[in-house]
mmCIF file of C-alpha atoms in Angstrom:
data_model
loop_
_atom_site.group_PDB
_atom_site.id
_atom_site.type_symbol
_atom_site.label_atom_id
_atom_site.label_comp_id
_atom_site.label_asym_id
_atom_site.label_seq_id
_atom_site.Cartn_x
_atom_site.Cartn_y
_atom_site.Cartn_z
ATOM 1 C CA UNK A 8 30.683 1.213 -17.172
ATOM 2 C CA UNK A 9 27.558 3.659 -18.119
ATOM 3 C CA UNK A 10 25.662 2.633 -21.398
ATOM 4 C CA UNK A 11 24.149 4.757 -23.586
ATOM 5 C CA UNK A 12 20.744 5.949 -23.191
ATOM 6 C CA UNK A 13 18.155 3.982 -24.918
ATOM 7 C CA UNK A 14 15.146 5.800 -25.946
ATOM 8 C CA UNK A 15 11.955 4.509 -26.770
ATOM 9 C CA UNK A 16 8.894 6.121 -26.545
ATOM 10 C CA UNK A 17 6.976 3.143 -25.342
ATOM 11 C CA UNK A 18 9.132 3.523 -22.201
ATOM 12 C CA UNK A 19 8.888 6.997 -21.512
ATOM 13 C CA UNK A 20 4.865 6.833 -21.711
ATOM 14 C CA UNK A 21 5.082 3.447 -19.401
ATOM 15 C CA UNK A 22 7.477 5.441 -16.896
ATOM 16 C CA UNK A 23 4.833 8.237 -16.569
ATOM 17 C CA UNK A 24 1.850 5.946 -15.769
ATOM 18 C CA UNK A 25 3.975 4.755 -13.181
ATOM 19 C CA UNK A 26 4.677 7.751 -11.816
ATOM 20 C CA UNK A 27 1.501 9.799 -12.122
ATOM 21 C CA UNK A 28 -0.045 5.907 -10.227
ATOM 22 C CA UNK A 29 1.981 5.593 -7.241
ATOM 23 C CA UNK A 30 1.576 9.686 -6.255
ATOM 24 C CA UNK A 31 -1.843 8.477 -5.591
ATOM 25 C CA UNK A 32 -0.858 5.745 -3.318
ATOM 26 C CA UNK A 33 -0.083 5.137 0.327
ATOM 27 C CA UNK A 34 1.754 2.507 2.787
ATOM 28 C CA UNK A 35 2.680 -0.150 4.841
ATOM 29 C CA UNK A 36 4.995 -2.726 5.944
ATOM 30 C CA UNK A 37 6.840 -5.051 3.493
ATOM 31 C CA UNK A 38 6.924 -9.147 3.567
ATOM 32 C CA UNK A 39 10.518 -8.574 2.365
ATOM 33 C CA UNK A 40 13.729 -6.801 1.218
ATOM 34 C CA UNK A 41 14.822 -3.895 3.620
ATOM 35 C CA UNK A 42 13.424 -2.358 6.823
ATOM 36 C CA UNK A 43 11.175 -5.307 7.761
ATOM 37 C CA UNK A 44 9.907 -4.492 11.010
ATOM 38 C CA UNK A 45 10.154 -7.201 13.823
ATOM 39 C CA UNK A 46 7.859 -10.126 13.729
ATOM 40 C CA UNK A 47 4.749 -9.665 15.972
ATOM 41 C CA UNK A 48 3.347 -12.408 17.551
ATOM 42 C CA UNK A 49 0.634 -14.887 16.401
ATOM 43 C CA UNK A 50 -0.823 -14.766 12.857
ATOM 44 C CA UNK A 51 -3.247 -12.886 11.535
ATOM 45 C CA UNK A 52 -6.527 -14.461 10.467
ATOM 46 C CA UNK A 53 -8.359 -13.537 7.904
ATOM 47 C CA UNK A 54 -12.210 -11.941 9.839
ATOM 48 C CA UNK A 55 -15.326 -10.651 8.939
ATOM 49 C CA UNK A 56 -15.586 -6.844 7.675
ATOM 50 C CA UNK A 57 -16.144 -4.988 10.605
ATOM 51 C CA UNK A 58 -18.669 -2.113 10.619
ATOM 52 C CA UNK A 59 -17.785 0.916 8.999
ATOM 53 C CA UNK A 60 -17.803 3.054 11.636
ATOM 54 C CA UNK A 61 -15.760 -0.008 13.942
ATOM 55 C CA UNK A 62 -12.875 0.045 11.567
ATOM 56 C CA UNK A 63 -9.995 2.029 12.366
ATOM 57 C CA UNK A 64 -8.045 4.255 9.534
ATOM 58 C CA UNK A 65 -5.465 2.181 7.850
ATOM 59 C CA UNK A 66 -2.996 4.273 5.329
ATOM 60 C CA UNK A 67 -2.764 1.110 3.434
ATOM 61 C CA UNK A 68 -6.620 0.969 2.357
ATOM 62 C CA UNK A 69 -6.337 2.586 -0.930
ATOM 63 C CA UNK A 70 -3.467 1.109 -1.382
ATOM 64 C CA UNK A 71 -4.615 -2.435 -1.297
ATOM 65 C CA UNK A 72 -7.633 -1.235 -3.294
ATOM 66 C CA UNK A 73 -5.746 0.625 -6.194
ATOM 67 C CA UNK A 74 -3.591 -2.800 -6.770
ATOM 68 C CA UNK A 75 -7.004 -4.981 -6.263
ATOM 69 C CA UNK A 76 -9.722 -2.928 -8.410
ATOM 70 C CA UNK A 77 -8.181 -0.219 -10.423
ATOM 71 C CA UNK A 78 -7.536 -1.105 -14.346
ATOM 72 C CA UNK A 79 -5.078 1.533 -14.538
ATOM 73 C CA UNK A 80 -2.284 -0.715 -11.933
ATOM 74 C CA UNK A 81 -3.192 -4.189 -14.379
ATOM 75 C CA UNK A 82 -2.409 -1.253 -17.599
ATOM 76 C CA UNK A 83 0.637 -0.307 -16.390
ATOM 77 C CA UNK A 84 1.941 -3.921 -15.292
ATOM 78 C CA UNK A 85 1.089 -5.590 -18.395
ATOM 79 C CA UNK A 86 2.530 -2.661 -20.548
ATOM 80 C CA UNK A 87 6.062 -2.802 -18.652
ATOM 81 C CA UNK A 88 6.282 -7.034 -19.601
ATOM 82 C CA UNK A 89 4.627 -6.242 -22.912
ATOM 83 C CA UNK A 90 7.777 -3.786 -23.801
ATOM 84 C CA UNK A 91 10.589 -6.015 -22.105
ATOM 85 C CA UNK A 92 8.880 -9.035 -24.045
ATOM 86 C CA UNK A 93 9.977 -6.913 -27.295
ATOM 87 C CA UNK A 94 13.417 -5.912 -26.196
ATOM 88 C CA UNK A 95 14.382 -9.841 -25.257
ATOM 89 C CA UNK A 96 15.189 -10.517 -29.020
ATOM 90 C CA UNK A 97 17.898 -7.056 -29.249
ATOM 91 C CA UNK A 98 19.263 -8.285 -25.941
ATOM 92 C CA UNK A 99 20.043 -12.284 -27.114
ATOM 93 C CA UNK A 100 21.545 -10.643 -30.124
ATOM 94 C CA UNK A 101 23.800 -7.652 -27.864
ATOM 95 C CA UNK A 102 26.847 -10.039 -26.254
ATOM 96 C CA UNK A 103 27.542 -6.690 -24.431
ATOM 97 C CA UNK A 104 24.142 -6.720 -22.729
ATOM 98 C CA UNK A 105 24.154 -7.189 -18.965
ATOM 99 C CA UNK A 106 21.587 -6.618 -16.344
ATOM 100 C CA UNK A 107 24.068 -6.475 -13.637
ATOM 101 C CA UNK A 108 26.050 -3.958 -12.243
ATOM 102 C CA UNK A 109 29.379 -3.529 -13.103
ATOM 103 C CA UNK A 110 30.957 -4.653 -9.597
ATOM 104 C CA UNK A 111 28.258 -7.500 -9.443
ATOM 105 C CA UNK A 112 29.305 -8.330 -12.957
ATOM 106 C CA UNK A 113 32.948 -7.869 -12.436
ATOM 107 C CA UNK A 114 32.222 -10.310 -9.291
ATOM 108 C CA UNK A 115 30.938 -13.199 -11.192
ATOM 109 C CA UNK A 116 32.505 -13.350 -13.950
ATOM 110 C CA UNK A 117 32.573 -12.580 -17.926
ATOM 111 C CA UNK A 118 28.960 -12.718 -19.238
ATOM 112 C CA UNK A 119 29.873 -12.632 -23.100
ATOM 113 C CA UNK A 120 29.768 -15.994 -23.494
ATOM 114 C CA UNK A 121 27.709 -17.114 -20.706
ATOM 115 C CA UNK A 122 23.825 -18.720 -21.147
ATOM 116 C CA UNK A 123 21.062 -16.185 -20.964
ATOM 117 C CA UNK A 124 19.263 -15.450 -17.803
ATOM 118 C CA UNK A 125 16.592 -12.650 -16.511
ATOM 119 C CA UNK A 126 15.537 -12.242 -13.323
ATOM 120 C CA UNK A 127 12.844 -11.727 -11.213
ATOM 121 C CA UNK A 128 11.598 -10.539 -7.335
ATOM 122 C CA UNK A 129 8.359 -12.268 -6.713
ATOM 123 C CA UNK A 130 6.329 -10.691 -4.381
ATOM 124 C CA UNK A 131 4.465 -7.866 -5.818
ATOM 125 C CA UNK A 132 6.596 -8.468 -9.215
ATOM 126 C CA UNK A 133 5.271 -12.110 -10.543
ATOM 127 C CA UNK A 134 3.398 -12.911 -7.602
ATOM 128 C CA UNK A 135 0.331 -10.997 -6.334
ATOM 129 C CA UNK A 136 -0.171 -11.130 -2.421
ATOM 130 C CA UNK A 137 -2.728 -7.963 -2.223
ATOM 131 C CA UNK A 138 -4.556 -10.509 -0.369
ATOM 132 C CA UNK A 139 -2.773 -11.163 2.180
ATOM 133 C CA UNK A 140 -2.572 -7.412 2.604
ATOM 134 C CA UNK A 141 -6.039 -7.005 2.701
ATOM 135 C CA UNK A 142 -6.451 -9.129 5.590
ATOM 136 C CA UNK A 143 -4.302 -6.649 7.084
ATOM 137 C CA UNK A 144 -6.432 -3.779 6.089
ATOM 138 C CA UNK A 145 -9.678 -5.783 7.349
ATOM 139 C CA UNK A 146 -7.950 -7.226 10.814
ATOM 140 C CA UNK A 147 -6.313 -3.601 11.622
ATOM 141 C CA UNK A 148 -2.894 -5.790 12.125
ATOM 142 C CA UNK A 149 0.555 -5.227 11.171
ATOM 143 C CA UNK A 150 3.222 -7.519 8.804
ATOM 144 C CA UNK A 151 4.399 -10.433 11.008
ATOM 145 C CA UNK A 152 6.678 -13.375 10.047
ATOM 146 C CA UNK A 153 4.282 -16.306 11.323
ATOM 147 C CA UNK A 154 1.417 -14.949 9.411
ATOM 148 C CA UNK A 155 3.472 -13.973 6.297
ATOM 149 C CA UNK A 156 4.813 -17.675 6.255
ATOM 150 C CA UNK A 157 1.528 -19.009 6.607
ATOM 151 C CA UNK A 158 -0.038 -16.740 3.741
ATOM 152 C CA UNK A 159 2.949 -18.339 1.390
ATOM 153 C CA UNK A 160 1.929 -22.087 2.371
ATOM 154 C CA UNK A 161 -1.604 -21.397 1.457
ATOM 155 C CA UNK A 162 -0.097 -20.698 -2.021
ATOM 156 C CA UNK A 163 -2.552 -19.085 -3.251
ATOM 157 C CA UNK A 164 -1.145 -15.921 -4.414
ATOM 158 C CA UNK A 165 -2.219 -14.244 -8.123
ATOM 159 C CA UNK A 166 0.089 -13.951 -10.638
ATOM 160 C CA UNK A 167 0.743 -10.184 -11.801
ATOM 161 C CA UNK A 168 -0.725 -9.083 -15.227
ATOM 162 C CA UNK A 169 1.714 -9.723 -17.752
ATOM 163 C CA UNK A 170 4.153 -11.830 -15.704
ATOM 164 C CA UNK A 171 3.262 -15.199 -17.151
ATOM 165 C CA UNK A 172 3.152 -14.121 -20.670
ATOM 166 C CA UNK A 173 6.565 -12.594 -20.301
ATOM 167 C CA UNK A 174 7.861 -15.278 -18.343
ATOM 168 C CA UNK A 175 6.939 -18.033 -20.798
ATOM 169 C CA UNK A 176 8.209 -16.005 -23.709
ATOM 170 C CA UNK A 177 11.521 -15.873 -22.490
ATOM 171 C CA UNK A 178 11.531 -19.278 -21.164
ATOM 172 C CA UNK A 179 10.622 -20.075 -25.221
ATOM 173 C CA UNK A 180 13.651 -18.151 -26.201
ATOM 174 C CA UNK A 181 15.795 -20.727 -24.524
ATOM 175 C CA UNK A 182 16.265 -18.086 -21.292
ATOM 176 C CA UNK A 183 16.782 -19.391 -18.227
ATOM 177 C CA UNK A 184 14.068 -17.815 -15.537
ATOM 178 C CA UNK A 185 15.238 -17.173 -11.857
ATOM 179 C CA UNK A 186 13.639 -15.824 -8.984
ATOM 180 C CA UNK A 187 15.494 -14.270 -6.099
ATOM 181 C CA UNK A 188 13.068 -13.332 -3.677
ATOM 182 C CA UNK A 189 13.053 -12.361 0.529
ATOM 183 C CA UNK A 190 10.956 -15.542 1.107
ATOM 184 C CA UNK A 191 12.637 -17.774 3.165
ATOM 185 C CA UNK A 192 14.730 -20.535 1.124
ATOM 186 C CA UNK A 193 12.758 -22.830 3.651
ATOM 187 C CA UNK A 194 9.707 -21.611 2.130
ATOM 188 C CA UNK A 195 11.228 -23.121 -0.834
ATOM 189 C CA UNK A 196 8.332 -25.960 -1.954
ATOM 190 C CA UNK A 197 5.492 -23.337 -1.287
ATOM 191 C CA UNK A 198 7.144 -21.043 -3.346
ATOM 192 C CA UNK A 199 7.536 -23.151 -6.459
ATOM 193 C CA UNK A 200 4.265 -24.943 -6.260
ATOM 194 C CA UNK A 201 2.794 -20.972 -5.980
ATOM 195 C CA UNK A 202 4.524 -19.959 -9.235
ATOM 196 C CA UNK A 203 3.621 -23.513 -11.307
ATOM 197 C CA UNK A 204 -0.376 -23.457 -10.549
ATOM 198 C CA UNK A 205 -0.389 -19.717 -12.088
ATOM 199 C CA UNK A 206 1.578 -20.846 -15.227
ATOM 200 C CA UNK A 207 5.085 -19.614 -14.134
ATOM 201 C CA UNK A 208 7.901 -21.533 -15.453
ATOM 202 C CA UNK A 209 10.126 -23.129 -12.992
ATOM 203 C CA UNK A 210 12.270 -24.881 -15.409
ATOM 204 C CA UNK A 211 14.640 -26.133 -12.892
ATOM 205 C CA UNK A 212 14.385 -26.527 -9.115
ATOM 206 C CA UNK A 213 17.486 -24.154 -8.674
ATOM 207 C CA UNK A 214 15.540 -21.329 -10.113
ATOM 208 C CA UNK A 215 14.362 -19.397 -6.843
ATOM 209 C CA UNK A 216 16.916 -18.471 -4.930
ATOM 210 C CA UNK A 217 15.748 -17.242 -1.426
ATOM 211 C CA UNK A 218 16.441 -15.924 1.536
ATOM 212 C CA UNK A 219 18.625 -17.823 3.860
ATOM 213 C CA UNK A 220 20.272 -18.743 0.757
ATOM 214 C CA UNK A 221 24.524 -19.450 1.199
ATOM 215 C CA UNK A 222 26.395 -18.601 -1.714
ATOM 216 C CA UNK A 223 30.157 -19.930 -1.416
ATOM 217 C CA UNK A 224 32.409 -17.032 -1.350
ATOM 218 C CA UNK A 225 30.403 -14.132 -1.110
ATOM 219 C CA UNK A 226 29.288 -12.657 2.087
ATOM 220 C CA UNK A 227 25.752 -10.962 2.527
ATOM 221 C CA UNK A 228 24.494 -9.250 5.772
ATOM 222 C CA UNK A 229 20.782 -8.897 6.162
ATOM 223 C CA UNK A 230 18.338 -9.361 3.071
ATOM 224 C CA UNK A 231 20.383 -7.771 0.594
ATOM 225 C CA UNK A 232 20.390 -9.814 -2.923
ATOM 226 C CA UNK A 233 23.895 -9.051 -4.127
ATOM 227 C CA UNK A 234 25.269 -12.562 -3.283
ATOM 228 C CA UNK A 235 22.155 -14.488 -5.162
ATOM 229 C CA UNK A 236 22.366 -11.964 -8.144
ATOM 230 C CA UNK A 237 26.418 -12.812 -8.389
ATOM 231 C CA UNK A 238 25.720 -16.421 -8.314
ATOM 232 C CA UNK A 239 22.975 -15.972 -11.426
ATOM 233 C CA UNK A 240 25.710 -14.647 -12.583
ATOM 234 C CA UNK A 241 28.330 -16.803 -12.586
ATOM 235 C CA UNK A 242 27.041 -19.345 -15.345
ATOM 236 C CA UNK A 243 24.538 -16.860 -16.497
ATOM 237 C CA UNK A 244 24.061 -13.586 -18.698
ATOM 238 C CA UNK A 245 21.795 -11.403 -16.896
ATOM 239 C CA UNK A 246 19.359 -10.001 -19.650
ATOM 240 C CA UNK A 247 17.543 -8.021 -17.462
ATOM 241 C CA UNK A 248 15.648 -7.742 -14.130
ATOM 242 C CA UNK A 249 11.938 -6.948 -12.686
ATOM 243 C CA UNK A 250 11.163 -6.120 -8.796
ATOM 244 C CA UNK A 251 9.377 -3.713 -7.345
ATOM 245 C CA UNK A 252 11.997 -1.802 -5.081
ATOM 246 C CA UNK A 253 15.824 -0.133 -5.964
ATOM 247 C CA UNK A 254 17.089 -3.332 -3.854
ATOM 248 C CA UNK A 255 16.114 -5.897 -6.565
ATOM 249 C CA UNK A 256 18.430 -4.217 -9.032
ATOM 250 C CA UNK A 257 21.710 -3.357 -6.867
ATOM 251 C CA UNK A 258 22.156 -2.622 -3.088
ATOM 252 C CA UNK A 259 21.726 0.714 -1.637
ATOM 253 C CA UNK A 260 24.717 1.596 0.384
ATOM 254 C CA UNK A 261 22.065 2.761 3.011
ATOM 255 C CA UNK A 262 18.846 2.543 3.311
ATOM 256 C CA UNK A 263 17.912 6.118 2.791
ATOM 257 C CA UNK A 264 15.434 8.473 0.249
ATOM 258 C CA UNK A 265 18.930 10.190 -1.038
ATOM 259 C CA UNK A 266 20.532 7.041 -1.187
ATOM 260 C CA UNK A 267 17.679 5.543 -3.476
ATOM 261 C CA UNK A 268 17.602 8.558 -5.369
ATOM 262 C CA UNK A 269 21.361 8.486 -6.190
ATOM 263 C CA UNK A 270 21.150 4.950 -7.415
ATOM 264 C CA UNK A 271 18.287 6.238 -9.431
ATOM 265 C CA UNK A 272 20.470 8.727 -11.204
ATOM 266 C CA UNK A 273 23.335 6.655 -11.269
ATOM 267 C CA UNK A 274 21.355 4.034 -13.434
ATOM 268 C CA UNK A 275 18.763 5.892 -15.119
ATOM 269 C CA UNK A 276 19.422 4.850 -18.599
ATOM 270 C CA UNK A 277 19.106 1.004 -17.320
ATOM 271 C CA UNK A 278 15.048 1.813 -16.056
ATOM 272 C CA UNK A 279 13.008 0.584 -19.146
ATOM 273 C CA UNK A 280 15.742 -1.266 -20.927
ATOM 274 C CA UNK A 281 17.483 -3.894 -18.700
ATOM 275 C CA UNK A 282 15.481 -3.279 -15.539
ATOM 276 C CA UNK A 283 12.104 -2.857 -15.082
ATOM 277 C CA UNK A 284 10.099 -1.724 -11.959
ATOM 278 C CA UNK A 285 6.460 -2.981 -11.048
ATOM 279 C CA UNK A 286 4.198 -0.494 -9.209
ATOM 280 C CA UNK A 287 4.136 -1.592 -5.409
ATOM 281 C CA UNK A 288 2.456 1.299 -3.233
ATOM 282 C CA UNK A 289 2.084 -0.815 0.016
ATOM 283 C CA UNK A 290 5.432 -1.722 1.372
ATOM 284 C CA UNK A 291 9.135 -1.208 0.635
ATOM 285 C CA UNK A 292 12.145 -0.022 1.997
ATOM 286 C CA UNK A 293 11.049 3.917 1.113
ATOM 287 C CA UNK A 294 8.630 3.490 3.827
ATOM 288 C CA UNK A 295 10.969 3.015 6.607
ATOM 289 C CA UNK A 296 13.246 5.090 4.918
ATOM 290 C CA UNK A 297 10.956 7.925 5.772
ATOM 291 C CA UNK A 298 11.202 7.128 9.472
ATOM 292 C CA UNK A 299 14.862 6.424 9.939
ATOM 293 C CA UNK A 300 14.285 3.000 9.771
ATOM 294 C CA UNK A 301 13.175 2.432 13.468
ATOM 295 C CA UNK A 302 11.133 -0.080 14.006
ATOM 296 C CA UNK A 303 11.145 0.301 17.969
ATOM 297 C CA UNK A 304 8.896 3.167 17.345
ATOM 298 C CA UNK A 305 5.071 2.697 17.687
ATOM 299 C CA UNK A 306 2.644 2.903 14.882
ATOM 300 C CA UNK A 307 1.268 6.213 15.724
ATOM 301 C CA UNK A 308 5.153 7.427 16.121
ATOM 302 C CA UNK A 309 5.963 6.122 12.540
ATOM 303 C CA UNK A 310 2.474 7.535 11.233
ATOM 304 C CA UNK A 311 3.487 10.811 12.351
ATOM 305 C CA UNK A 312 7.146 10.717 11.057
ATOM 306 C CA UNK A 313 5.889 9.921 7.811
ATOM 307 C CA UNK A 314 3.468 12.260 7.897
ATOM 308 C CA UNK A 315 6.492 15.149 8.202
ATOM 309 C CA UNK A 316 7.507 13.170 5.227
ATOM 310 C CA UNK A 317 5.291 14.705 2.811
ATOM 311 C CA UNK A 318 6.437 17.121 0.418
ATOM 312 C CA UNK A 319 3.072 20.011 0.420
ATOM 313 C CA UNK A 320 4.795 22.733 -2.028
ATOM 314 C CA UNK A 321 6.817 22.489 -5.248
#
């Protein structure tokens, strides 16, 4: 079931800045959710600057930069969590309310009279790693699972403007936090120790629900979140939800630019009211989306497919 458009003029200006900031952005490979390319081998260490003129091109620079430096990406983050921070109260008082889909709903469970829940991604949504993707900038490397892991037991990722004070808000309004993220459920005790030194609440070990994660009675193939958002949902009413790509909110049916911008039009009236999206310009699933999702193909191949990718007229 559709629900009626919400409007609010606070979203529609935070909607723009999002959109006017990530035309200026770029890309690169994703530490989770779809079209993660195979793991390379050996980590990637951190390594002095090389020389200007040494360092190879890297579409991710500005990227990294823009999240790093720019005011206008901490603006636009702690805007979105400032606005959802005001809708919490309508949704606790709306028994209709529900973040979910209807098939993920209809799944789960009735929500009416279920405990209140939001949830979150955490990479790029409550948990900065720009760092980490520096290091790729700096080392001229490529994602890779060893590395990634390692990055996440150093546990020293940021948390994202905004995220805390939203997070602890709701957590004061007697909401139950959870965070379903594409870090590996063994990753589990980084994870959590991550989110409590930046002031995250983790209010019950249960709360992150990663990947790897068994959920009885509901199969999931590859790093879709479908199965972990049903089992929120079970004993939980799903407020609303923050990521930064289409697959934190509901699985595409492929991963494709007209299948994300289906699901887009499908749910438009939900962007801004129960589901909120953080700016992420340097990974996510549109990337290999723009290159048929084959990872087999070398870096220059990809470059060059995405390249073609670019719309250059109206």
């Amino acid at each position: 079931m559709r629900l009626q458009p919400r409007l609010n003029v606070s979203r529609t200006v935070v909607v723009l800045a999002i959109a006017l900031a990530l035309g200026a952005c770029r890309h690169v490979p994703l530490p989770e959710d779809a079209g993660v390319p195979p793991a390379a081998s050996g980590p990637s260490a951190a390594s002095a600057m090389p020389a200007p003129d040494a360092a190879p091109a890297d579409d991710n620079l500005n990227a990294v930069l823009w999240l790093q430096r720019s005011m206008e990406y901490r603006a636009i983050s702690e805007t979105m969590f400032r606005i959802a921070t005001e809708r919490l109260d309508a949704a606790l008082a709306d028994p209709s309310w529900d973040a979910l889909v209807p098939a993920e709903r209809a799944a789960a469970g009735n929500a009416a009279a279920l405990a209140p829940a939001v949830i979150l991604d955490i990479d790029e949504t409550v948990l900065d790693n720009s760092a980490y993707q520096a290091r790729l900038v700096v080392d001229g490397t490529e994602f890779a699972d060893p590395a990634w892991d390692a990055w996440v037991e150093e546990r020293r990722a940021i948390a994202v403007p905004g995220a805390v004070a939203f997070t602890r808000a709701a957590a004061a309004k007697g909401i139950t936090v959870f965070y379903i993220s594409n870090r590996s459920a063994t990753l589990t005790e980084a994870t959590l120790a991550n989110l409590r030194s930046e002031g995250l609440p983790v209010q019950r070990e249960d709360v992150f629900l990663g990947l790897g994660m068994q959920v009885p009675g509901c199969e999931q193939a590859g790093s879709g979140k479908t199965c972990r958002r049903q089992a929120v949902g079970r004993n939980h009413r799903v407020l609303m939800q923050f990521g930064d790509q289409i697959g934190d909110f509901v699985q595409p049916a492929a991963n494709t630019p007209q299948q994300h911008a289906a699901l887009h039009d499908e749910h438009s009236d939900w962007f801004g009211d129960r589901w909120w999206v953080l700016p992420n310009p340097t990974y996510g699933a549109w990337e290999p989306a723009s290159f048929g999702n084959d990872w087999t193909q070398s870096r220059t191949e990809r470059r060059a497919r995405k390249r073609e990718a670019l719309r250059i007229d109206r």
